[in-house]
PDB file of C-alpha atoms in Angstrom:
ATOM      1  CA  MET A   1     -30.312 -31.980  52.459  1.00  0.00           C
ATOM      2  CA  ASN A   2     -28.543 -28.685  52.180  1.00  0.00           C
ATOM      3  CA  SER A   3     -31.262 -26.955  50.158  1.00  0.00           C
ATOM      4  CA  GLY A   4     -34.897 -27.081  49.292  1.00  0.00           C
ATOM      5  CA  VAL A   5     -36.098 -28.802  46.140  1.00  0.00           C
ATOM      6  CA  ASP A   6     -35.959 -26.600  43.053  1.00  0.00           C
ATOM      7  CA  SER A   7     -38.629 -28.140  40.831  1.00  0.00           C
ATOM      8  CA  ASN A   8     -37.819 -25.842  37.897  1.00  0.00           C
ATOM      9  CA  ILE A   9     -34.467 -27.485  37.163  1.00  0.00           C
ATOM     10  CA  CYS A  10     -34.099 -30.413  34.782  1.00  0.00           C
ATOM     11  CA  THR A  11     -30.774 -32.101  35.490  1.00  0.00           C
ATOM     12  CA  GLY A  12     -30.716 -34.405  32.479  1.00  0.00           C
ATOM     13  CA  VAL A  13     -29.395 -37.326  34.541  1.00  0.00           C
ATOM     14  CA  TRP A  14     -32.468 -39.538  34.144  1.00  0.00           C
ATOM     15  CA  SER A  15     -33.037 -41.780  31.149  1.00  0.00           C
ATOM     16  CA  GLN A  16     -36.663 -40.584  31.150  1.00  0.00           C
ATOM     17  CA  ASP A  17     -37.763 -36.964  31.423  1.00  0.00           C
ATOM     18  CA  LYS A  18     -40.533 -37.628  33.921  1.00  0.00           C
ATOM     19  CA  TRP A  19     -38.505 -36.540  36.980  1.00  0.00           C
ATOM     20  CA  LYS A  20     -37.538 -32.949  37.476  1.00  0.00           C
ATOM     21  CA  GLY A  21     -36.023 -30.960  40.284  1.00  0.00           C
ATOM     22  CA  LYS A  22     -32.806 -30.806  42.212  1.00  0.00           C
ATOM     23  CA  PHE A  23     -31.598 -30.352  45.769  1.00  0.00           C
ATOM     24  CA  ASP A  24     -28.154 -30.194  47.309  1.00  0.00           C
ATOM     25  CA  VAL A  25     -26.908 -32.838  49.736  1.00  0.00           C
ATOM     26  CA  LYS A  26     -23.909 -33.210  51.984  1.00  0.00           C
ATOM     27  CA  TRP A  27     -22.711 -36.802  52.021  1.00  0.00           C
ATOM     28  CA  ILE A  28     -21.972 -38.196  55.463  1.00  0.00           C
ATOM     29  CA  TYR A  29     -20.624 -41.551  54.255  1.00  0.00           C
ATOM     30  CA  VAL A  30     -19.312 -42.691  50.910  1.00  0.00           C
ATOM     31  CA  LYS A  31     -18.277 -46.306  51.240  1.00  0.00           C
ATOM     32  CA  ASP A  32     -19.233 -49.716  49.962  1.00  0.00           C
ATOM     33  CA  VAL A  33     -21.129 -51.830  52.480  1.00  0.00           C
ATOM     34  CA  PRO A  34     -21.938 -55.301  51.112  1.00  0.00           C
ATOM     35  CA  ASN A  35     -25.604 -56.306  51.083  1.00  0.00           C
ATOM     36  CA  ASN A  36     -24.800 -59.346  53.240  1.00  0.00           C
ATOM     37  CA  GLN A  37     -24.030 -56.957  56.097  1.00  0.00           C
ATOM     38  CA  LEU A  38     -27.579 -55.530  55.917  1.00  0.00           C
ATOM     39  CA  ARG A  39     -29.735 -58.376  54.601  1.00  0.00           C
ATOM     40  CA  HIS A  40     -30.789 -59.566  58.087  1.00  0.00           C
ATOM     41  CA  ILE A  41     -32.765 -56.342  58.644  1.00  0.00           C
ATOM     42  CA  LYS A  42     -36.329 -57.061  57.555  1.00  0.00           C
ATOM     43  CA  LEU A  43     -38.925 -54.356  56.957  1.00  0.00           C
ATOM     44  CA  GLU A  44     -42.355 -55.210  58.291  1.00  0.00           C
ATOM     45  CA  ASN A  45     -43.844 -52.414  56.176  1.00  0.00           C
ATOM     46  CA  ASN A  46     -42.459 -54.088  53.028  1.00  0.00           C
ATOM     47  CA  ASP A  47     -43.760 -57.665  53.414  1.00  0.00           C
ATOM     48  CA  ASN A  48     -40.853 -58.496  55.773  1.00  0.00           C
ATOM     49  CA  LYS A  49     -38.434 -58.317  52.850  1.00  0.00           C
ATOM     50  CA  PRO A  50     -34.785 -57.565  53.613  1.00  0.00           C
ATOM     51  CA  VAL A  51     -33.931 -53.868  53.536  1.00  0.00           C
ATOM     52  CA  THR A  52     -31.579 -54.708  50.654  1.00  0.00           C
ATOM     53  CA  ASN A  53     -34.669 -55.468  48.511  1.00  0.00           C
ATOM     54  CA  SER A  54     -36.091 -51.988  49.045  1.00  0.00           C
ATOM     55  CA  ARG A  55     -36.509 -49.406  46.336  1.00  0.00           C
ATOM     56  CA  ASP A  56     -35.771 -45.694  46.402  1.00  0.00           C
ATOM     57  CA  THR A  57     -38.127 -43.775  48.716  1.00  0.00           C
ATOM     58  CA  GLN A  58     -38.908 -46.889  50.808  1.00  0.00           C
ATOM     59  CA  GLU A  59     -39.966 -45.780  54.264  1.00  0.00           C
ATOM     60  CA  VAL A  60     -37.745 -47.344  56.932  1.00  0.00           C
ATOM     61  CA  PRO A  61     -39.012 -47.508  60.542  1.00  0.00           C
ATOM     62  CA  ARG A  62     -36.829 -45.628  63.022  1.00  0.00           C
ATOM     63  CA  ASP A  63     -35.467 -48.711  64.835  1.00  0.00           C
ATOM     64  CA  LYS A  64     -34.470 -50.360  61.524  1.00  0.00           C
ATOM     65  CA  GLY A  65     -32.942 -47.100  60.298  1.00  0.00           C
ATOM     66  CA  MET A  66     -30.874 -46.885  63.477  1.00  0.00           C
ATOM     67  CA  GLN A  67     -29.624 -50.447  62.883  1.00  0.00           C
ATOM     68  CA  LEU A  68     -28.692 -49.540  59.314  1.00  0.00           C
ATOM     69  CA  MET A  69     -26.821 -46.423  60.367  1.00  0.00           C
ATOM     70  CA  ARG A  70     -24.909 -48.294  63.092  1.00  0.00           C
ATOM     71  CA  ILE A  71     -23.788 -50.977  60.626  1.00  0.00           C
ATOM     72  CA  ILE A  72     -22.830 -48.402  57.985  1.00  0.00           C
ATOM     73  CA  HIS A  73     -20.979 -46.304  60.555  1.00  0.00           C
ATOM     74  CA  ASP A  74     -19.043 -49.250  62.018  1.00  0.00           C
ATOM     75  CA  TYR A  75     -18.271 -51.064  58.761  1.00  0.00           C
ATOM     76  CA  LYS A  76     -14.572 -50.951  57.862  1.00  0.00           C
ATOM     77  CA  HIS A  77     -14.574 -50.431  54.120  1.00  0.00           C
ATOM     78  CA  SER A  78     -11.757 -50.676  51.630  1.00  0.00           C
ATOM     79  CA  THR A  79     -13.602 -49.376  48.548  1.00  0.00           C
ATOM     80  CA  SER A  80     -16.134 -46.730  47.566  1.00  0.00           C
ATOM     81  CA  ILE A  81     -18.092 -45.725  44.496  1.00  0.00           C
ATOM     82  CA  PHE A  82     -15.393 -43.143  43.741  1.00  0.00           C
ATOM     83  CA  ASP A  83     -13.061 -46.022  42.861  1.00  0.00           C
ATOM     84  CA  ASP A  84     -15.311 -46.849  39.890  1.00  0.00           C
ATOM     85  CA  PHE A  85     -15.882 -43.350  38.492  1.00  0.00           C
ATOM     86  CA  GLY A  86     -13.013 -43.531  35.993  1.00  0.00           C
ATOM     87  CA  HIS A  87     -14.396 -46.753  34.546  1.00  0.00           C
ATOM     88  CA  TYR A  88     -17.937 -45.399  34.153  1.00  0.00           C
ATOM     89  CA  GLU A  89     -16.808 -42.043  32.767  1.00  0.00           C
ATOM     90  CA  LYS A  90     -14.742 -43.867  30.140  1.00  0.00           C
ATOM     91  CA  ARG A  91     -17.741 -46.050  29.229  1.00  0.00           C
ATOM     92  CA  GLN A  92     -19.961 -42.984  28.950  1.00  0.00           C
ATOM     93  CA  ASP A  93     -17.419 -41.201  26.716  1.00  0.00           C
ATOM     94  CA  GLU A  94     -17.251 -44.288  24.474  1.00  0.00           C
ATOM     95  CA  ASP A  95     -21.052 -44.501  24.405  1.00  0.00           C
ATOM     96  CA  ASN A  96     -21.363 -40.803  23.533  1.00  0.00           C
ATOM     97  CA  ALA A  97     -18.756 -41.161  20.775  1.00  0.00           C
ATOM     98  CA  ARG A  98     -20.602 -44.179  19.379  1.00  0.00           C
ATOM     99  CA  LYS A  99     -23.949 -42.353  19.472  1.00  0.00           C
ATOM    100  CA  GLY A 100     -22.382 -39.382  17.708  1.00  0.00           C
ATOM    101  CA  SER A 101     -20.964 -41.721  15.096  1.00  0.00           C
ATOM    102  CA  ASP A 102     -24.381 -43.359  14.660  1.00  0.00           C
ATOM    103  CA  ARG A 103     -26.006 -39.949  14.144  1.00  0.00           C
ATOM    104  CA  LYS A 104     -23.387 -38.953  11.556  1.00  0.00           C
ATOM    105  CA  THR A 105     -23.892 -42.224   9.681  1.00  0.00           C
ATOM    106  CA  TRP A 106     -27.662 -41.757   9.638  1.00  0.00           C
ATOM    107  CA  SER A 107     -27.290 -38.125   8.609  1.00  0.00           C
ATOM    108  CA  ASN A 108     -24.947 -39.076   5.742  1.00  0.00           C
ATOM    109  CA  THR A 109     -27.390 -41.774   4.632  1.00  0.00           C
ATOM    110  CA  ALA A 110     -30.321 -39.370   4.767  1.00  0.00           C
ATOM    111  CA  ASP A 111     -28.432 -36.840   2.668  1.00  0.00           C
ATOM    112  CA  SER A 112     -27.518 -39.402   0.011  1.00  0.00           C
ATOM    113  CA  LYS A 113     -29.423 -38.928  -3.281  1.00  0.00           C
ATOM    114  CA  ASP A 114     -30.144 -42.623  -3.803  1.00  0.00           C
ATOM    115  CA  SER A 115     -31.170 -43.292  -0.231  1.00  0.00           C
ATOM    116  CA  ASP A 116     -34.664 -44.357   0.802  1.00  0.00           C
ATOM    117  CA  ALA A 117     -34.063 -42.851   4.251  1.00  0.00           C
ATOM    118  CA  PRO A 118     -36.494 -40.127   5.281  1.00  0.00           C
ATOM    119  CA  LYS A 119     -35.275 -36.590   4.664  1.00  0.00           C
ATOM    120  CA  THR A 120     -35.403 -33.987   7.386  1.00  0.00           C
ATOM    121  CA  LYS A 121     -35.917 -30.302   6.826  1.00  0.00           C
ATOM    122  CA  ASN A 122     -33.244 -27.983   8.203  1.00  0.00           C
TER     123      ASN A 122
END
C-alpha cells in the first residue's frame, strides 16, 4: 500500500454500492500464474482447502504466504492481465453503448402518447 484508506471516496468500480474507499498500491508482480502451480498449498485455517479456493481477504499463514511468493517470484510467465485489457475495454464499451440504447428506447416509449409505460417527471 502506498497510502492510507480514504473512506470518503466512492470509486464506482463495484456492481454494488456497499463498498467505499480507496487506497493506492504499487504492484510488485503482474503476471499470470496458473492455479495448478499453487493448488498444492493447503490452508489449515480454511478447512485445508487449496489456497486457490480462497476468497478476497483470506488470511494466509506466514509459511504458506512465503511459499506463494516464492512460486510467484520464480514462475516464468508469458502472459499477464494487461494482455486482456483491450478485449475487456471493448466489451465494456459495447455494453455501455447497448445500455445507452436501451435507455433511449425506453425513454422514447415513455414519451409516446399511446404508450402504457410509466411517465417520469422532468
